[in-house]
Short mmCIF file of C-alpha atoms in Angstrom, two decimals:
data_model
loop_
_atom_site.label_atom_id
_atom_site.label_comp_id
_atom_site.label_asym_id
_atom_site.label_seq_id
_atom_site.Cartn_x
_atom_site.Cartn_y
_atom_site.Cartn_z
CA UNK A 1 0.30 0.21 -0.12
CA UNK A 2 0.35 3.26 -0.99
CA UNK A 3 0.38 5.99 2.13
CA UNK A 4 -0.35 8.47 0.49
CA UNK A 5 -2.92 7.22 -1.13
CA UNK A 6 -4.89 7.13 2.60
CA UNK A 7 -3.81 11.11 3.50
CA UNK A 8 -7.39 12.19 4.87
CA UNK A 9 -7.30 15.68 6.45
CA UNK A 10 -6.63 14.64 9.67
CA UNK A 11 -3.37 13.13 8.47
CA UNK A 12 -2.36 16.00 6.27
CA UNK A 13 -2.36 18.40 9.22
CA UNK A 14 -0.09 16.51 11.00
CA UNK A 15 2.45 15.88 7.65
CA UNK A 16 1.43 18.58 6.23
CA UNK A 17 2.43 21.23 9.52
CA UNK A 18 5.50 22.45 8.20
CA UNK A 19 3.89 24.65 5.88
CA UNK A 20 0.69 25.26 7.62
CA UNK A 21 2.13 26.38 9.89
CA UNK A 22 4.48 29.76 8.62
CA UNK A 23 1.04 32.08 7.71
CA UNK A 24 -0.18 31.47 10.83
CA UNK A 25 2.99 32.48 12.92
CA UNK A 26 3.36 35.43 10.66
CA UNK A 27 -0.16 36.96 10.69
CA UNK A 28 -0.45 35.75 14.10
CA UNK A 29 2.17 36.08 16.68
CA UNK A 30 4.03 39.11 15.93
CA UNK A 31 5.33 41.05 18.33
CA UNK A 32 3.28 44.35 18.22
CA UNK A 33 0.13 40.84 18.94
CA UNK A 34 1.74 39.62 21.63
CA UNK A 35 2.67 42.99 23.48
CA UNK A 36 -1.02 43.77 22.62
CA UNK A 37 -2.29 40.34 24.60
CA UNK A 38 -0.91 41.42 28.32
CA UNK A 39 -1.59 43.79 30.73
CA UNK A 40 0.09 47.53 30.23
CA UNK A 41 1.83 46.67 33.27
CA UNK A 42 3.76 42.97 32.68
CA UNK A 43 5.37 43.52 36.00
CA UNK A 44 1.92 43.30 37.83
CA UNK A 45 1.20 39.42 36.71
CA UNK A 46 3.26 36.60 39.48
CA UNK A 47 1.04 33.21 37.57
CA UNK A 48 -0.31 31.81 35.34
CA UNK A 49 -2.36 29.87 34.82
CA UNK A 50 -4.01 28.64 30.81
CA UNK A 51 -7.33 27.12 30.21
CA UNK A 52 -9.63 25.37 27.83
CA UNK A 53 -12.26 22.21 27.19
CA UNK A 54 -10.58 19.22 24.90
CA UNK A 55 -7.99 19.94 23.19
CA UNK A 56 -7.58 23.03 24.11
CA UNK A 57 -7.31 22.01 27.67
CA UNK A 58 -4.41 19.80 26.37
CA UNK A 59 -2.50 22.69 25.11
CA UNK A 60 -2.03 24.36 28.46
CA UNK A 61 -1.03 21.03 29.63
CA UNK A 62 1.55 20.78 26.98
CA UNK A 63 2.94 24.68 27.28
CA UNK A 64 3.02 25.83 31.08
CA UNK A 65 6.20 25.16 31.57
CA UNK A 66 7.42 27.39 29.17
CA UNK A 67 6.17 30.60 31.73
CA UNK A 68 7.21 27.82 34.38
CA UNK A 69 11.22 27.88 32.46
CA UNK A 70 10.99 31.38 31.54
CA UNK A 71 8.93 33.70 33.33
CA UNK A 72 9.92 32.10 36.44
CA UNK A 73 6.49 31.45 37.72
CA UNK A 74 4.40 29.86 39.35
CA UNK A 75 2.44 28.34 35.85
CA UNK A 76 -0.24 25.69 35.88
CA UNK A 77 -2.85 24.16 32.56
CA UNK A 78 -6.19 23.18 33.81
CA UNK A 79 -9.07 22.62 32.57
CA UNK A 80 -11.44 25.20 31.97
CA UNK A 81 -13.91 23.00 34.23
CA UNK A 82 -11.86 23.85 36.85
CA UNK A 83 -10.71 27.31 36.07
CA UNK A 84 -14.16 28.56 36.52
CA UNK A 85 -15.96 26.85 39.48
CA UNK A 86 -12.96 25.68 41.65
CA UNK A 87 -9.99 27.89 41.99
CA UNK A 88 -9.54 30.09 44.82
CA UNK A 89 -8.98 33.80 44.81
CA UNK A 90 -5.87 33.51 46.44
CA UNK A 91 -5.15 31.42 42.36
CA UNK A 92 -6.58 34.48 40.35
CA UNK A 93 -5.12 37.33 42.45
CA UNK A 94 -2.33 38.98 40.05
CA UNK A 95 -2.77 35.66 37.70
CA UNK A 96 -2.83 36.14 33.87
CA UNK A 97 -5.06 33.88 32.72
CA UNK A 98 -4.98 32.70 29.10
CA UNK A 99 -8.27 31.20 27.90
CA UNK A 100 -8.24 28.76 24.22
CA UNK A 101 -10.84 28.47 22.22
CA UNK A 102 -10.46 28.55 18.83
CA UNK A 103 -14.21 29.16 18.20
CA UNK A 104 -14.52 31.16 21.23
CA UNK A 105 -18.22 30.46 21.62
CA UNK A 106 -17.82 27.40 24.47
CA UNK A 107 -19.74 28.00 27.72
CA UNK A 108 -17.36 26.42 30.16
CA UNK A 109 -14.29 28.80 28.83
CA UNK A 110 -16.67 32.15 28.66
CA UNK A 111 -17.48 31.29 32.13
CA UNK A 112 -13.58 31.22 33.46
CA UNK A 113 -12.89 34.68 32.13
CA UNK A 114 -15.95 35.91 34.24
CA UNK A 115 -14.68 34.37 37.61
CA UNK A 116 -11.30 35.17 36.42
CA UNK A 117 -11.45 39.03 36.08
CA UNK A 118 -14.13 39.09 38.53
CA UNK A 119 -11.06 38.09 41.02
CA UNK A 120 -8.13 39.75 39.78
CA UNK A 121 -6.84 38.51 36.84
CA UNK A 122 -5.78 39.77 33.39
CA UNK A 123 -7.64 37.36 30.45
CA UNK A 124 -6.44 36.64 27.74
CA UNK A 125 -8.33 34.84 24.76
CA UNK A 126 -6.60 33.11 22.49
CA UNK A 127 -9.23 32.13 19.53
CA UNK A 128 -9.50 32.56 15.92
CA UNK A 129 -12.56 34.86 16.66
CA UNK A 130 -12.83 38.59 18.80
CA UNK A 131 -16.30 39.36 18.25
CA UNK A 132 -16.77 35.80 20.34
CA UNK A 133 -18.49 35.31 23.07
CA UNK A 134 -15.05 35.19 24.92
CA UNK A 135 -13.26 37.36 22.46
CA UNK A 136 -15.64 39.93 23.83
CA UNK A 137 -15.59 38.74 27.17
CA UNK A 138 -11.17 39.18 28.18
CA UNK A 139 -9.25 41.81 28.99
CA UNK A 140 -6.99 41.58 25.76
CA UNK A 141 -7.40 38.81 22.85
CA UNK A 142 -4.23 37.24 20.76
CA UNK A 143 -6.52 35.84 17.79
CA UNK A 144 -4.60 33.07 15.19
CA UNK A 145 -5.14 33.83 12.04
CA UNK A 146 -5.37 32.14 8.64
CA UNK A 147 -6.45 29.26 9.90
CA UNK A 148 -6.56 26.24 7.22
CA UNK A 149 -10.27 26.10 6.69
CA UNK A 150 -10.67 21.82 6.80
CA UNK A 151 -14.47 21.28 8.37
CA UNK A 152 -15.35 18.24 9.80
CA UNK A 153 -12.53 16.35 10.76
CA UNK A 154 -10.10 17.33 13.90
CA UNK A 155 -7.97 20.41 14.09
CA UNK A 156 -4.73 18.80 14.87
CA UNK A 157 -2.99 22.42 12.79
CA UNK A 158 -5.10 24.09 14.97
CA UNK A 159 -3.55 22.65 17.87
CA UNK A 160 -0.18 23.37 17.16
CA UNK A 161 -0.80 26.98 16.43
CA UNK A 162 -2.18 27.24 20.09
CA UNK A 163 0.55 25.51 21.18
CA UNK A 164 2.92 27.61 19.50
CA UNK A 165 1.49 30.43 19.90
CA UNK A 166 1.19 30.27 23.99
CA UNK A 167 5.17 29.63 23.90
CA UNK A 168 5.65 33.14 21.83
CA UNK A 169 3.01 34.30 24.83
CA UNK A 170 5.76 32.72 27.19
CA UNK A 171 8.47 34.16 25.94
CA UNK A 172 7.57 37.45 25.35
CA UNK A 173 6.15 38.10 28.62
CA UNK A 174 9.79 36.99 30.46
CA UNK A 175 10.65 39.98 28.23
CA UNK A 176 8.79 41.91 29.11
CA UNK A 177 9.02 41.32 32.61
CA UNK A 178 12.78 41.63 32.42
CA UNK A 179 12.85 37.47 32.81
CA UNK A 180 14.75 37.25 29.65
CA UNK A 181 16.89 40.16 26.83
CA UNK A 182 15.62 41.32 23.73
CA UNK A 183 18.55 38.58 22.13
CA UNK A 184 17.19 35.54 23.84
CA UNK A 185 13.48 36.79 23.37
CA UNK A 186 14.34 36.52 19.37
CA UNK A 187 16.74 33.99 19.55
CA UNK A 188 13.44 31.86 21.02
CA UNK A 189 11.04 33.46 18.20
CA UNK A 190 13.53 32.05 16.08
CA UNK A 191 14.00 28.78 17.01
CA UNK A 192 9.85 27.78 17.66
CA UNK A 193 9.79 29.23 13.85
CA UNK A 194 12.32 27.03 12.79
CA UNK A 195 11.43 23.93 14.63
CA UNK A 196 7.69 24.00 13.56
CA UNK A 197 8.95 24.45 9.56
CA UNK A 198 12.01 23.77 8.64
CA UNK A 199 13.89 21.23 11.37
CA UNK A 200 10.21 19.39 11.76
CA UNK A 201 10.26 19.43 7.35
CA UNK A 202 13.72 16.69 7.58
CA UNK A 203 11.70 14.27 9.53
CA UNK A 204 8.39 14.16 9.22
CA UNK A 205 7.94 11.82 5.43
CA UNK A 206 10.20 9.27 7.73
CA UNK A 207 7.94 9.40 10.63
CA UNK A 208 4.76 9.15 8.83
CA UNK A 209 6.32 6.09 6.93
CA UNK A 210 7.45 5.05 10.64
CA UNK A 211 3.30 5.41 10.99
CA UNK A 212 1.67 3.90 8.57
CA UNK A 213 4.30 1.26 8.85
CA UNK A 214 3.09 -0.02 12.30
CA UNK A 215 -0.59 0.68 11.19
CA UNK A 216 -1.37 -3.40 10.73
CA UNK A 217 -1.05 -4.02 14.18
CA UNK A 218 -1.41 -0.72 15.37
CA UNK A 219 -5.10 0.22 13.55
CA UNK A 220 -6.80 -3.37 14.85
CA UNK A 221 -6.42 -2.69 18.66
CA UNK A 222 -9.69 -2.35 20.57
CA UNK A 223 -8.39 0.70 22.92
CA UNK A 224 -5.32 3.02 23.58
CA UNK A 225 -2.84 4.15 26.07
CA UNK A 226 -1.46 7.70 26.09
CA UNK A 227 1.10 8.56 27.98
CA UNK A 228 3.49 11.49 28.89
CA UNK A 229 5.00 13.58 32.26
CA UNK A 230 5.27 17.24 32.36
CA UNK A 231 4.48 19.17 29.26
CA UNK A 232 4.32 16.11 28.04
CA UNK A 233 1.52 15.31 29.79
CA UNK A 234 -0.76 17.51 27.25
CA UNK A 235 0.96 16.02 23.31
CA UNK A 236 -0.85 12.56 25.32
CA UNK A 237 -4.06 13.75 26.32
CA UNK A 238 -4.33 15.27 22.60
CA UNK A 239 -3.40 12.97 20.79
CA UNK A 240 -5.27 10.80 23.49
CA UNK A 241 -8.80 12.91 22.61
CA UNK A 242 -8.55 11.76 18.71
CA UNK A 243 -9.36 8.32 19.63
CA UNK A 244 -13.24 8.68 19.91
CA UNK A 245 -13.35 11.48 17.83
CA UNK A 246 -11.78 9.49 14.43
CA UNK A 247 -12.59 5.74 15.13
CA UNK A 248 -15.39 6.28 18.32
CA UNK A 249 -12.51 4.03 20.39
CA UNK A 250 -12.09 4.47 24.21
CA UNK A 251 -8.20 5.59 25.27
CA UNK A 252 -6.79 6.44 28.44
CA UNK A 253 -3.69 8.67 29.00
CA UNK A 254 -1.66 9.03 32.62
CA UNK A 255 1.75 10.26 33.63
CA UNK A 256 4.55 7.33 33.53
CA UNK A 257 4.02 6.90 37.15
CA UNK A 258 0.51 6.98 37.75
CA UNK A 259 0.46 4.37 35.15
CA UNK A 260 2.99 2.18 36.56
CA UNK A 261 0.81 1.99 39.48
CA UNK A 262 -2.32 1.22 38.27
CA UNK A 263 -1.94 1.06 33.79
CA UNK A 264 0.56 -1.84 34.91
CA UNK A 265 -2.38 -3.89 35.60
CA UNK A 266 -4.47 -3.79 32.76
CA UNK A 267 -5.87 -7.42 30.97
CA UNK A 268 -5.79 -7.97 27.41
CA UNK A 269 -2.95 -6.49 26.51
CA UNK A 270 -2.97 -7.88 23.25
CA UNK A 271 -5.69 -5.49 22.82
CA UNK A 272 -4.35 -2.20 23.62
CA UNK A 273 -1.81 0.10 21.92
CA UNK A 274 0.22 2.46 23.66
CA UNK A 275 2.13 5.61 22.82
CA UNK A 276 4.76 7.97 24.74
CA UNK A 277 5.72 11.11 24.51
CA UNK A 278 9.13 11.50 25.51
CA UNK A 279 11.08 15.33 25.58
CA UNK A 280 14.99 14.70 25.72
CA UNK A 281 15.23 17.06 28.22
CA UNK A 282 12.46 15.63 31.03
CA UNK A 283 12.91 15.60 34.10
CA UNK A 284 11.54 12.06 33.79
CA UNK A 285 13.11 10.68 31.48
CA UNK A 286 14.85 8.01 32.61
CA UNK A 287 11.92 7.26 34.33
CA UNK A 288 9.93 7.02 31.00
CA UNK A 289 12.71 5.19 29.61
CA UNK A 290 11.93 2.69 32.63
CA UNK A 291 8.47 2.21 31.72
CA UNK A 292 8.91 1.72 28.35
CA UNK A 293 10.88 -1.21 28.96
CA UNK A 294 8.02 -1.93 31.16
CA UNK A 295 5.66 -2.29 28.83
CA UNK A 296 7.99 -4.10 26.01
CA UNK A 297 8.79 -7.09 28.60
CA UNK A 298 4.36 -7.21 28.37
CA UNK A 299 4.35 -6.75 25.55
CA UNK A 300 2.35 -4.61 24.76
CA UNK A 301 3.10 -2.84 21.44
CA UNK A 302 5.08 0.91 21.92
CA UNK A 303 5.39 3.55 19.87
CA UNK A 304 7.53 6.79 21.12
CA UNK A 305 7.45 10.84 19.65
CA UNK A 306 10.80 11.77 21.04
CA UNK A 307 13.30 13.81 20.17
CA UNK A 308 15.93 11.96 22.31
CA UNK A 309 17.98 9.89 21.03
CA UNK A 310 17.00 6.17 19.48
CA UNK A 311 18.84 4.05 21.53
CA UNK A 312 17.64 4.99 25.02
CA UNK A 313 14.78 2.95 24.21
CA UNK A 314 13.72 -0.67 23.50
CA UNK A 315 14.69 -1.97 20.61
CA UNK A 316 10.68 -3.64 20.50
CA UNK A 317 9.90 -0.36 20.39
CA UNK A 318 8.47 1.77 17.80
CA UNK A 319 10.17 5.06 18.21
CA UNK A 320 9.20 8.82 15.84
CA UNK A 321 12.06 10.76 16.43
CA UNK A 322 11.83 14.70 16.31
CA UNK A 323 14.43 17.04 15.56
CA UNK A 324 16.16 17.73 19.28
CA UNK A 325 14.39 21.20 20.56
CA UNK A 326 16.36 23.80 21.44
CA UNK A 327 15.04 24.74 25.11
CA UNK A 328 13.62 22.07 27.22
CA UNK A 329 10.67 23.10 27.51
CA UNK A 330 9.60 23.29 23.46
CA UNK A 331 9.05 19.80 22.13
CA UNK A 332 6.05 19.22 24.51
CA UNK A 333 4.02 21.69 21.96
CA UNK A 334 5.11 19.35 18.37
CA UNK A 335 5.34 15.51 19.77
CA UNK A 336 1.45 15.46 19.74
CA UNK A 337 2.38 15.59 15.36
CA UNK A 338 3.29 11.31 15.62
CA UNK A 339 1.11 10.55 17.99
CA UNK A 340 -1.92 11.80 16.39
CA UNK A 341 -1.14 10.42 12.98
CA UNK A 342 -1.42 7.12 15.20
CA UNK A 343 -4.80 7.99 15.78
CA UNK A 344 -5.87 9.90 12.22
CA UNK A 345 -4.53 6.37 9.80
CA UNK A 346 -7.23 3.68 11.15
CA UNK A 347 -10.29 5.18 9.10
CA UNK A 348 -8.32 6.85 6.86
CA UNK A 349 -7.61 3.07 5.85
CA UNK A 350 -10.64 1.25 6.85
CA UNK A 351 -13.79 4.34 6.40
CA UNK A 352 -15.96 2.40 8.25
CA UNK A 353 -14.43 2.88 11.44
CA UNK A 354 -15.51 6.66 11.09
CA UNK A 355 -16.33 7.67 14.41
CA UNK A 356 -20.17 7.42 15.25
CA UNK A 357 -20.93 10.48 15.33
CA UNK A 358 -18.84 12.14 12.46
CA UNK A 359 -21.50 10.12 10.58
CA UNK A 360 -24.01 11.02 12.21
CA UNK A 361 -25.32 7.89 12.85
CA UNK A 362 -27.38 6.63 15.62
CA UNK A 363 -28.13 8.98 18.84
CA UNK A 364 -25.33 11.60 17.82
CA UNK A 365 -28.02 11.64 14.60
CA UNK A 366 -29.78 14.44 17.43
CA UNK A 367 -29.38 18.32 16.49
CA UNK A 368 -31.22 18.84 19.78
CA UNK A 369 -28.53 17.65 21.59
CA UNK A 370 -26.72 20.83 23.28
CA UNK A 371 -23.85 20.20 24.88
CA UNK A 372 -21.18 23.44 25.03
CA UNK A 373 -22.58 26.04 23.80
CA UNK A 374 -25.94 26.81 25.44
CA UNK A 375 -24.60 25.08 29.18
CA UNK A 376 -25.37 27.33 32.02
CA UNK A 377 -22.57 30.04 33.03
CA UNK A 378 -22.45 30.73 36.42
CA UNK A 379 -20.07 33.06 38.26
CA UNK A 380 -18.63 32.27 41.76
#
């Protein structure tokens, strides 16, 4: 089989990232746009919260380490439900709260913006629509522009752009607060652009071929486990979310430590595909490597997305090697790309595997089911 014959829109977004990303970066993340998204007095920011629902939640989980490391501030990536209903005034006082929603219409994210503002936070909407409810609710907007129009498919490129935008904003906040100088700020901007374009272009075909080569077995699994630590957990979340969305199959996600306490005991190992996102500079690199060894000893199929050396991992594992990231927080915003391909090919190879909701079959053929935009907003 020729893998190019199975490049569905979801596959295309992953493999064409090096050409899709540059127009978005150039239109969306200029120095002027980033500075306008921050408060007039950047020194007022004492902590950072990144929040959203679904993929947008995952992007905050992937990028909060950039704020923690560059800005030297407490930072966390949390769900919009937690942000809007459970955060305390102490967590929001002096906080920069970045609320991510491409549509800008999800009730829980709008609720989070109102809650955060009510308790003294400066809110930023990361959205494709500045006139959306979220855009109007927040103190400022960082708009995602020139996004490719790809209806009816999970938005891999939108997630990548969200991660990159939050990385750029972390660097701008660090510069504005004097945590890094102008030269380092420009170095980070150039490194981010290069990583998502020319560096990725050098390896993406090989990664695509590697993923496609394991589909004979991978596509037949009944369920999937995605693992990652720190920012890499965001990549695990996002790629795990794609299985229900693309093929309607169960997936779970965890960090490597908790997996060894819980996931180790799964039964029917021949029915579970397992993938890992592992940054080369992760503080838990050795724990992740040991977990990969354990998985292979159990006989589980393991696919690893990493910017670390292939030699670190068991020979039985399938390894997709990304370019080595220039900064310890950077790879986490891109490791989802190989893992997204794992979730993209099964329904491309077998159209009947397409998730029932995407074909509006059965209980999903009901226009009266409202889950997101019409959900009641309550500010606590």
